[in-house]
Structure formats: C-alpha cells, structure tokens
PDB file of C-alpha atoms in Angstrom:
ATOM      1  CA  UNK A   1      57.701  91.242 172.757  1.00 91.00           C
ATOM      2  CA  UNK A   2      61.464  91.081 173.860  1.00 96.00           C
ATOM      3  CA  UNK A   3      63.688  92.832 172.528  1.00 97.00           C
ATOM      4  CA  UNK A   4      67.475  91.787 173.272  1.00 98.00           C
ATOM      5  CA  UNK A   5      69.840  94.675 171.709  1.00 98.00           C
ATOM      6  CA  UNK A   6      73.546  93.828 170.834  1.00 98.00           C
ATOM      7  CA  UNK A   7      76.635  96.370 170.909  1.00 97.00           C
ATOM      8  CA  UNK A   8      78.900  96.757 168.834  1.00 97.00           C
ATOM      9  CA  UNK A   9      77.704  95.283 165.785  1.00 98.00           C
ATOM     10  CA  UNK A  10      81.187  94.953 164.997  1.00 97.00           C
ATOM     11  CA  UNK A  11      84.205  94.311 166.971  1.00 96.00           C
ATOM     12  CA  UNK A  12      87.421  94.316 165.187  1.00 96.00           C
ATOM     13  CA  UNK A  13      90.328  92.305 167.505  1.00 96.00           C
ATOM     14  CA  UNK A  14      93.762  91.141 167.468  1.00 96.00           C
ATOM     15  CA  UNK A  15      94.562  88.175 168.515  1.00 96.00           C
ATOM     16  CA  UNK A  16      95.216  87.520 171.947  1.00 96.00           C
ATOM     17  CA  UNK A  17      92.994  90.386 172.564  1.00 96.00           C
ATOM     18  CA  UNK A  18      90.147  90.397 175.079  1.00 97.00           C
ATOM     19  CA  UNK A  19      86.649  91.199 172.870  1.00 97.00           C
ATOM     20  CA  UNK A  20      83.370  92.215 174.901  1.00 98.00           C
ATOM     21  CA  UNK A  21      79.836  92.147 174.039  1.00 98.00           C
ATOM     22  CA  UNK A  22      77.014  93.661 175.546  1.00 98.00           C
ATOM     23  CA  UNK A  23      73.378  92.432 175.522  1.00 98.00           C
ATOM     24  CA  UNK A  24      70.694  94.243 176.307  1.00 98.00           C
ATOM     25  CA  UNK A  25      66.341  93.187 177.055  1.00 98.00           C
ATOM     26  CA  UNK A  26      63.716  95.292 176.923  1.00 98.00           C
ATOM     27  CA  UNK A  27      62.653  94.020 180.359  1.00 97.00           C
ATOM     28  CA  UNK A  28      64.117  91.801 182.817  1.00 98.00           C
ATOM     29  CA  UNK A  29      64.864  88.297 182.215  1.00 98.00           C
ATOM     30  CA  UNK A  30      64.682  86.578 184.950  1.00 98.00           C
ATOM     31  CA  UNK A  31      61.503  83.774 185.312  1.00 97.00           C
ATOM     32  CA  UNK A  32      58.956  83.663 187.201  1.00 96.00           C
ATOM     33  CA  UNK A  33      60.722  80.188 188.880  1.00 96.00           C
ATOM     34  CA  UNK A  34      63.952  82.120 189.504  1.00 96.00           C
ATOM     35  CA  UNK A  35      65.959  81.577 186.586  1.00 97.00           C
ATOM     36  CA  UNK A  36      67.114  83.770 183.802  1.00 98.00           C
ATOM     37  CA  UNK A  37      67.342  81.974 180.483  1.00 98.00           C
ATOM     38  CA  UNK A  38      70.054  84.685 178.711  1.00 98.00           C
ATOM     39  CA  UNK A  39      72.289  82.202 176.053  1.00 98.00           C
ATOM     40  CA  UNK A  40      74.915  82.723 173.690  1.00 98.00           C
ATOM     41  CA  UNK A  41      75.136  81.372 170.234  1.00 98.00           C
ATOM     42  CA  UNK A  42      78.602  81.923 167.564  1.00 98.00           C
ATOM     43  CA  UNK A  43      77.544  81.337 164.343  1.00 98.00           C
ATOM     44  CA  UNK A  44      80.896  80.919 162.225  1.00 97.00           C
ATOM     45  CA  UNK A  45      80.744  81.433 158.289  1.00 94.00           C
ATOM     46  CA  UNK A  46      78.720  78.658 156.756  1.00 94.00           C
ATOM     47  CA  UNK A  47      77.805  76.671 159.656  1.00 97.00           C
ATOM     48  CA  UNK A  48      74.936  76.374 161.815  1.00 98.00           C
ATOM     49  CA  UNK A  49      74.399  78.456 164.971  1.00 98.00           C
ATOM     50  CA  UNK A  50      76.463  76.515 168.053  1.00 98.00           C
ATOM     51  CA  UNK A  51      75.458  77.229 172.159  1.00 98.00           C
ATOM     52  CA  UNK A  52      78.354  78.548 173.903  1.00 98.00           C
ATOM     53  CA  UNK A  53      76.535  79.747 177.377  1.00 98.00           C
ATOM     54  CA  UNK A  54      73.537  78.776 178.842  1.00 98.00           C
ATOM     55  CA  UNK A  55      71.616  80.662 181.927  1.00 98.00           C
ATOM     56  CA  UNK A  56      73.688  83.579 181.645  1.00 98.00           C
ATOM     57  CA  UNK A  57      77.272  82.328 182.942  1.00 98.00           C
ATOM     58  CA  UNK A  58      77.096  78.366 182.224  1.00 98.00           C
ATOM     59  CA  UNK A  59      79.615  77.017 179.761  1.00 98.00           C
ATOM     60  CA  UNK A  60      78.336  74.653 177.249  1.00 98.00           C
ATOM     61  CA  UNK A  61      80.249  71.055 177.401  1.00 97.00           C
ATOM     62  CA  UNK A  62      83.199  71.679 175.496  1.00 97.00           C
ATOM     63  CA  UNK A  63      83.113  75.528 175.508  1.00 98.00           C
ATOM     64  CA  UNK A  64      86.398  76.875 176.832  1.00 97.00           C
ATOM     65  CA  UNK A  65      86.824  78.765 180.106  1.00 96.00           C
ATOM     66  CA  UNK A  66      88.204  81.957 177.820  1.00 97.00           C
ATOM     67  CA  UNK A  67      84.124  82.580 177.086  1.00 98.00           C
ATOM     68  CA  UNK A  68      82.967  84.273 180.094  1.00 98.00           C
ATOM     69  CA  UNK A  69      79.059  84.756 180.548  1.00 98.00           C
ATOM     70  CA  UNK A  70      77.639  87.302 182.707  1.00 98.00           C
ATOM     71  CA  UNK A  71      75.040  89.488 184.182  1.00 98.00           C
ATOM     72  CA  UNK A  72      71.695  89.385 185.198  1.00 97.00           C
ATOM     73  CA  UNK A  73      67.762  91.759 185.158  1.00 97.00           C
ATOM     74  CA  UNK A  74      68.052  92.920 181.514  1.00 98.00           C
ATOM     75  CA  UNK A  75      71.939  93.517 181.598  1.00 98.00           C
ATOM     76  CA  UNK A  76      74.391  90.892 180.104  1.00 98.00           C
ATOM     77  CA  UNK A  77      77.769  90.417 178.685  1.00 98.00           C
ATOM     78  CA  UNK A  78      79.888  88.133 176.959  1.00 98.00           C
ATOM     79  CA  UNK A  79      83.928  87.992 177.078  1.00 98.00           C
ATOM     80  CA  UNK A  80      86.291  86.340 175.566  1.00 97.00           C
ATOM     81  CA  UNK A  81      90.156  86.656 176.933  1.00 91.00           C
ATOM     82  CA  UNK A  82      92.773  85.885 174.503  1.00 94.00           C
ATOM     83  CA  UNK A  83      90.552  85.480 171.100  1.00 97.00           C
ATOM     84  CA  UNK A  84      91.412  82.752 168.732  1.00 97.00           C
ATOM     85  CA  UNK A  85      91.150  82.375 165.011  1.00 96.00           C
ATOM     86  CA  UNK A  86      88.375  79.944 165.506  1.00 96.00           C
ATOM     87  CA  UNK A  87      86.884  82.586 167.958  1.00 97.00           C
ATOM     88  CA  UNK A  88      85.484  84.329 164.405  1.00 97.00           C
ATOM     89  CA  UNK A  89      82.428  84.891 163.633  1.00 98.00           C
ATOM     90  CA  UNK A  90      78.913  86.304 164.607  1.00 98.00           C
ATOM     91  CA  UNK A  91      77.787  86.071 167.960  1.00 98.00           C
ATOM     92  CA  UNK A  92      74.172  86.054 168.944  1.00 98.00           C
ATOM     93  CA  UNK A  93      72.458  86.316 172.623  1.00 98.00           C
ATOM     94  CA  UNK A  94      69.098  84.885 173.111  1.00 98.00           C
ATOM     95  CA  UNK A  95      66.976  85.318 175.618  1.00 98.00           C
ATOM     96  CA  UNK A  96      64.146  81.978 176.411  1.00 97.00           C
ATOM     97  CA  UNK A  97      62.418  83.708 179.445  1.00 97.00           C
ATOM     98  CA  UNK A  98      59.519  85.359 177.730  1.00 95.00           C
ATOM     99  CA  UNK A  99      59.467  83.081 174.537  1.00 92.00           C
ATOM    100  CA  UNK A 100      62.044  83.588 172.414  1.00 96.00           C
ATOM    101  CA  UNK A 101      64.103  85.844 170.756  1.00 97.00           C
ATOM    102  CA  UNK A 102      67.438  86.746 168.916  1.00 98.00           C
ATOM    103  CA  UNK A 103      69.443  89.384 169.404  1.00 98.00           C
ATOM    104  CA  UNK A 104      70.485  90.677 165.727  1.00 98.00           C
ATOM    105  CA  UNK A 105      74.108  89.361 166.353  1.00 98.00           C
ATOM    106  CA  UNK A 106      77.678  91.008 166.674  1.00 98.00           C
ATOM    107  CA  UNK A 107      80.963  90.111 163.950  1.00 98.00           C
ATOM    108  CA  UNK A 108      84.159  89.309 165.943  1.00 97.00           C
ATOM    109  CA  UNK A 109      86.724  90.039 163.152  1.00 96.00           C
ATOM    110  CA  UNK A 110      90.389  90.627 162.532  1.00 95.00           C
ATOM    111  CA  UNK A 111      91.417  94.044 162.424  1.00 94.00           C
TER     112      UNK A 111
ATOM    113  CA  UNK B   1      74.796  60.696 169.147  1.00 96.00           C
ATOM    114  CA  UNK B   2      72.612  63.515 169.275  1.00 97.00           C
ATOM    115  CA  UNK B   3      71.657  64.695 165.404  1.00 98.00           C
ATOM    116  CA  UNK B   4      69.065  66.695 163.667  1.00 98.00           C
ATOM    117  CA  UNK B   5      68.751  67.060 159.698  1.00 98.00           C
ATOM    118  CA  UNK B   6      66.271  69.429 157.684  1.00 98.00           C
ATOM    119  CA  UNK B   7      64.953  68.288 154.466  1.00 97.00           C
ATOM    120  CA  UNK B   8      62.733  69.589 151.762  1.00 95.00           C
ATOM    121  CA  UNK B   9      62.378  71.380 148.599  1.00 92.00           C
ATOM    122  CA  UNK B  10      65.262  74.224 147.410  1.00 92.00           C
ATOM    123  CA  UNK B  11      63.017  76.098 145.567  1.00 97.00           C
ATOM    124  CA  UNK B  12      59.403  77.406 146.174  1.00 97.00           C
ATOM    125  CA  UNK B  13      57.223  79.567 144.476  1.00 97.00           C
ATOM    126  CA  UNK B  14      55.425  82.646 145.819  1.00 97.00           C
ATOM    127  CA  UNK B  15      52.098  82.320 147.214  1.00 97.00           C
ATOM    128  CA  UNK B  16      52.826  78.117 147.883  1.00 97.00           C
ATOM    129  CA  UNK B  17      53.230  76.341 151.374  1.00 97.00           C
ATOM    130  CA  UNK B  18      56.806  74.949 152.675  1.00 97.00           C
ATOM    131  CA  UNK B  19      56.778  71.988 153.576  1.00 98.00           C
ATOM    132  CA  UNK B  20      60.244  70.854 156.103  1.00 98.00           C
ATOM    133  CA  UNK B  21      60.785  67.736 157.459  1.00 98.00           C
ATOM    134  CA  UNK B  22      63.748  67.550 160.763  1.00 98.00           C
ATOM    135  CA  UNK B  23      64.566  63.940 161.106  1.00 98.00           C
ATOM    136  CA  UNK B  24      66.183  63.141 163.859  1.00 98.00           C
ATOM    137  CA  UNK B  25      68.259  60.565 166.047  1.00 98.00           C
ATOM    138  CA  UNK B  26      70.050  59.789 168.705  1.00 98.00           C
ATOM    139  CA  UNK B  27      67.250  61.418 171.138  1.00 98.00           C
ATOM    140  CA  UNK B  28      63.343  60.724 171.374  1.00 97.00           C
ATOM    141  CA  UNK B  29      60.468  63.309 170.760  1.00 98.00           C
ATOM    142  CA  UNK B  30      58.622  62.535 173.471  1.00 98.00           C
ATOM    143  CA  UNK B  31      62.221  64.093 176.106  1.00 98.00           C
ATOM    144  CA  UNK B  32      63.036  66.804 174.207  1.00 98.00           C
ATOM    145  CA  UNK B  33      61.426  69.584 172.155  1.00 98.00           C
ATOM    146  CA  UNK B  34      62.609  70.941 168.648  1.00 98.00           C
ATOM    147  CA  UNK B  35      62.368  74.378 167.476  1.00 98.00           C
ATOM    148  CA  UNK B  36      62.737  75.593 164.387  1.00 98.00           C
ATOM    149  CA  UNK B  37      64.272  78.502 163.193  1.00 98.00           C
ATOM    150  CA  UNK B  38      65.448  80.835 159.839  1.00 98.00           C
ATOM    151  CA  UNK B  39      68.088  82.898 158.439  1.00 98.00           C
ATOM    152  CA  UNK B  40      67.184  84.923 155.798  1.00 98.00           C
ATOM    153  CA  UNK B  41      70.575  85.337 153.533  1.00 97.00           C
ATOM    154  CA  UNK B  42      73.206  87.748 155.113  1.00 95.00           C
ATOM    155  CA  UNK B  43      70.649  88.473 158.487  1.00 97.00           C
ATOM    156  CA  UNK B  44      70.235  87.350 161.708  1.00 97.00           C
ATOM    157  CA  UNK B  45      68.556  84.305 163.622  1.00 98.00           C
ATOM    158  CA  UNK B  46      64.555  84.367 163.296  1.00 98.00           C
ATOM    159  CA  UNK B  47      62.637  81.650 165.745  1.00 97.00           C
ATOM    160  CA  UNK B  48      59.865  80.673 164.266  1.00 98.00           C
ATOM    161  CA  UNK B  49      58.101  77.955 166.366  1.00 98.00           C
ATOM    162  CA  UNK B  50      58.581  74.885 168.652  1.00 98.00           C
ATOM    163  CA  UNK B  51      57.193  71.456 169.011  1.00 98.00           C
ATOM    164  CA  UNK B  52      57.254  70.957 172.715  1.00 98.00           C
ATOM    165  CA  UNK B  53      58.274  67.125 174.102  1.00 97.00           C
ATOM    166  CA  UNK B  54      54.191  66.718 175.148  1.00 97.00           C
ATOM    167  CA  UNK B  55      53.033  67.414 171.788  1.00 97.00           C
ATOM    168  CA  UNK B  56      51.992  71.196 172.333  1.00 97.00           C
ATOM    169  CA  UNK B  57      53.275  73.853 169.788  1.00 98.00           C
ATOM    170  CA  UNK B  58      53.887  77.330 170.349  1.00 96.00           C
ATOM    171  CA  UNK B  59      54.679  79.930 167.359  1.00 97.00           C
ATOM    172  CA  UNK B  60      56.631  83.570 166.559  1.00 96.00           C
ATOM    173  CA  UNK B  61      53.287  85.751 166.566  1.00 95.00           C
ATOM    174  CA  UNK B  62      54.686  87.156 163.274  1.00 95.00           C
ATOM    175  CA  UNK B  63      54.624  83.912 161.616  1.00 97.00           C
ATOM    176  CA  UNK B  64      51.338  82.269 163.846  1.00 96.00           C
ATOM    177  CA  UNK B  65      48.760  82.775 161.205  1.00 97.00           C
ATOM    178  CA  UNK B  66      50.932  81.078 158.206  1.00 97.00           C
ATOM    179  CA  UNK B  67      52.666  78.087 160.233  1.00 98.00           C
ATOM    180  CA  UNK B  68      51.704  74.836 161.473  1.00 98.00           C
ATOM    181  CA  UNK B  69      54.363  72.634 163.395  1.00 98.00           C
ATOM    182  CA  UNK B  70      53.543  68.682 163.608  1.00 98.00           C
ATOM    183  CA  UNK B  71      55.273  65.593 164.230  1.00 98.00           C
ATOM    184  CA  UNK B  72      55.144  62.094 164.143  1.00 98.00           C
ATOM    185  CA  UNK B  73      57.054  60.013 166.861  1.00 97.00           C
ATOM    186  CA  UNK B  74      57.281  56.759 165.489  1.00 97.00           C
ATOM    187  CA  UNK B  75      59.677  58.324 162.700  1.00 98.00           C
ATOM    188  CA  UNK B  76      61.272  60.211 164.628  1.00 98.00           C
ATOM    189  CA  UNK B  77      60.505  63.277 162.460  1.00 98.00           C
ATOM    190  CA  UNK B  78      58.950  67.302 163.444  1.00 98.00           C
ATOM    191  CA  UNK B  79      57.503  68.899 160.321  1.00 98.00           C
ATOM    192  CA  UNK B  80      56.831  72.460 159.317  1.00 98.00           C
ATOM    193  CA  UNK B  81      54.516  73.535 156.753  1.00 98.00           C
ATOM    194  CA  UNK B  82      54.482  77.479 156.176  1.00 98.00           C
ATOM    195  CA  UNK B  83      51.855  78.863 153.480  1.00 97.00           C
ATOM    196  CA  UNK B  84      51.632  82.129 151.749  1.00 97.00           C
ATOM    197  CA  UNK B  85      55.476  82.039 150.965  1.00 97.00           C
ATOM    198  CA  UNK B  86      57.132  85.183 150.086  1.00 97.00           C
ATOM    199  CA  UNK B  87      60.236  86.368 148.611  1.00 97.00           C
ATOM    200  CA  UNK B  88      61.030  87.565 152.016  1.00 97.00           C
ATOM    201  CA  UNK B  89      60.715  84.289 153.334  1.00 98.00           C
ATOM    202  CA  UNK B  90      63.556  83.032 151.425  1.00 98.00           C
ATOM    203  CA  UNK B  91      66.323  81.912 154.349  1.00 98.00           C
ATOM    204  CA  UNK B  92      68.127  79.086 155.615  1.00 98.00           C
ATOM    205  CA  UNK B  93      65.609  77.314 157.870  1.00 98.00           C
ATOM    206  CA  UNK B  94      67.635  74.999 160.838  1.00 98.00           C
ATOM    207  CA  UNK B  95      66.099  72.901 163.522  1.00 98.00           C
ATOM    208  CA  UNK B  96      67.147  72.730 166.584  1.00 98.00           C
ATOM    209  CA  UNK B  97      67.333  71.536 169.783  1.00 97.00           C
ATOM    210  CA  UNK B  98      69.465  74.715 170.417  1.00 96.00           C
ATOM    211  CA  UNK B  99      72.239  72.495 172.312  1.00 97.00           C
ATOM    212  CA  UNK B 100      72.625  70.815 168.672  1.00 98.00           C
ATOM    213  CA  UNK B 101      71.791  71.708 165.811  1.00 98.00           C
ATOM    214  CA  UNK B 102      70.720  70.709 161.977  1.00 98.00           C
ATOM    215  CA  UNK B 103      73.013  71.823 159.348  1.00 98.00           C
ATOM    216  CA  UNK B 104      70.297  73.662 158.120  1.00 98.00           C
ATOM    217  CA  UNK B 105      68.259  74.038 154.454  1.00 98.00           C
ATOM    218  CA  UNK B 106      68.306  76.640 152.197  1.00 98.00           C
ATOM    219  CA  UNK B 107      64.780  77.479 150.945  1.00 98.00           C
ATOM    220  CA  UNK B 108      64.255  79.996 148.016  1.00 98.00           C
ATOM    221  CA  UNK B 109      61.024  81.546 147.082  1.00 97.00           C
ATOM    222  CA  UNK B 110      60.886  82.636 143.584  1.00 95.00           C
ATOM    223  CA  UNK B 111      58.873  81.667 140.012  1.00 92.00           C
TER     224      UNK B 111
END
C-alpha cells in the first residue's frame, strides 16, 4: 500500500507569510497512462474536507493562485504565498494513482 | 448544483452493522462515482470504499471483509453498510465525490 508522508505536522505562520508543505509516497505516483493523481485537500475546523489541487499543480475552480501545487515521482509540495485567516486549518495530500490514500494531514496555525 | 448528504443512525452499538445512506443531487450515478470516507474524532482522513459510475465497487483492504457499498439509481442514493462495528470505528463518515463533498455524519459506537 501507499504511503504518502506529510512534514511538518505543524506549521505555525504569520500572516502574510509564505507556509510550505511537503508530501512524500512510498513509490512513484505517476500512472500507468501518464498522469500523476497527487491532490490537496484543507479541512478547516468543523467542516468537511474541500479540493484545493488536483494532478499535482491544477487549481480547483475557485482556488486562488496564492496555493501553488507542485512536484512530481514521489516528491510533492504545496505553497501558499501570503497566508490568510481563512488559509487555517489542516491540510491533507492524497494520492489516487495506486487506489487511494491520505496523507495524515499538516495544521497551518497562527503563531 | 452539485450536493451530497449522509444520513443514518448517531449511535450504534458494538458488534452491529452501519447502515449510511448519501443522497444525492444535482449529478447522476451512472457519470460520476462516490466514495466514501471517515474521520475518526481528532484524526485524519480514512477512505474506505467507492461506488464506481458502472456499478463496480472497490474497498480499503483494511475495511474489505466488513463493508459492502450499494446503490440504487433511481433514488439517486449510494449506501454503506459496515458490520462488526467497533469502538474504533466511531468517526465522522463523509461522502464524496472528492470535488464536493457531504457535510458529513457523526457515527458513535457504544452500548
């Protein structure tokens, strides 16, 4: 099974700061038809899970261009220039190559 | 508009069988699949299984021995039934089409 492993677990930020996050597989994930399905998810307090970035760099509709998606083989990373309150929360890649599977999720918070 | 909604029982006791129904609207069965997947309290994202727009299933090969994913078009409706229920299975339990997702429900297991 894939395993998709998140640093930090915690990133403290100021606003306005840039905050990065690193996601690591256990083996690469790109498909056997060329494409690597690496996504991000931000989970803020008591809502459901929403998709930022699909295949590894795409911006979901509405996402703004301050969430930058990137990487590729088993690699990836998530920024996010100039973090906003509403930028809180728990971020979670997820890989959709070799089924499925979480990564166990990083807290943006205020330092 | 695209919307998904989990319903069932709050509260189930060990050793019993979940039973979740995701209605949903706004998008048809049969042109997009629906996963499901749980939250245990204060954790990460678990996926647990999808029903896949031909009718197929596929399941987390923790869970594949206790879960069973149907659905039934003409309601528009996916349903998970889980048996063997656990304390550790307590969790929110969302589904999902991972671009949108169902608020989620919170299922407890306890006598």
């Amino acid at each position: 099974d894939v395993v998709l492993t998140q640093t930090p677990v915690a990133q403290p930020v100021t606003l306005g700061d840039q905050a990065s996050i690193s996601c690591r597989s256990s083996q690469s994930l790109v498909h056997s038809n060329g494409n690597t399905y690496l996504e991000w998810y931000l989970q803020k307090p008591g809502q459901s899970p929403q998709l930022l970035i699909y295949k590894v760099s795409n911006r979901f509709s509405g996402v703004p261009d301050r969430f930058i998606g990137s990487g590729s083989g088993s690699d990836f990373t998530l920024k996010i220039s100039r973090v906003e309150p509403e930028d809180l929360g728990v971020y979670y890649c997820f890989q959709a190559t070799h089924d499925y599977t979480f990564g166990a999720g990083t807290k943006l918070e205020l330092k | 508009e695209v919307q998904l909604k989990e319903s069932g029982p709050g509260l189930v006791q060990p050793s019993q069988t979940l039973s979740l129904t995701c209605t949903v609207s706004g998008f048809s069965l049969t042109d997009y699949s629906v996963h499901w997947v749980r939250q245990p309290p204060g954790k990460g994202l678990e996926w647990m299984g999808v029903m896949w727009s031909g009718g197929s299933t596929a399941y987390n090969s923790a869970l594949k021995s206790r879960l069973s994913i149907s659905r039934d078009t003409s309601k528009s409706q996916v349903f998970l039934k889980m048996n063997s229920l656990q304390t550790e299975d307590t969790a929110i339990y969302y589904c999902t089409r991972f671009d949108f997702w169902g608020p989620g429900t919170m299922v407890t297991v306890s006598s």
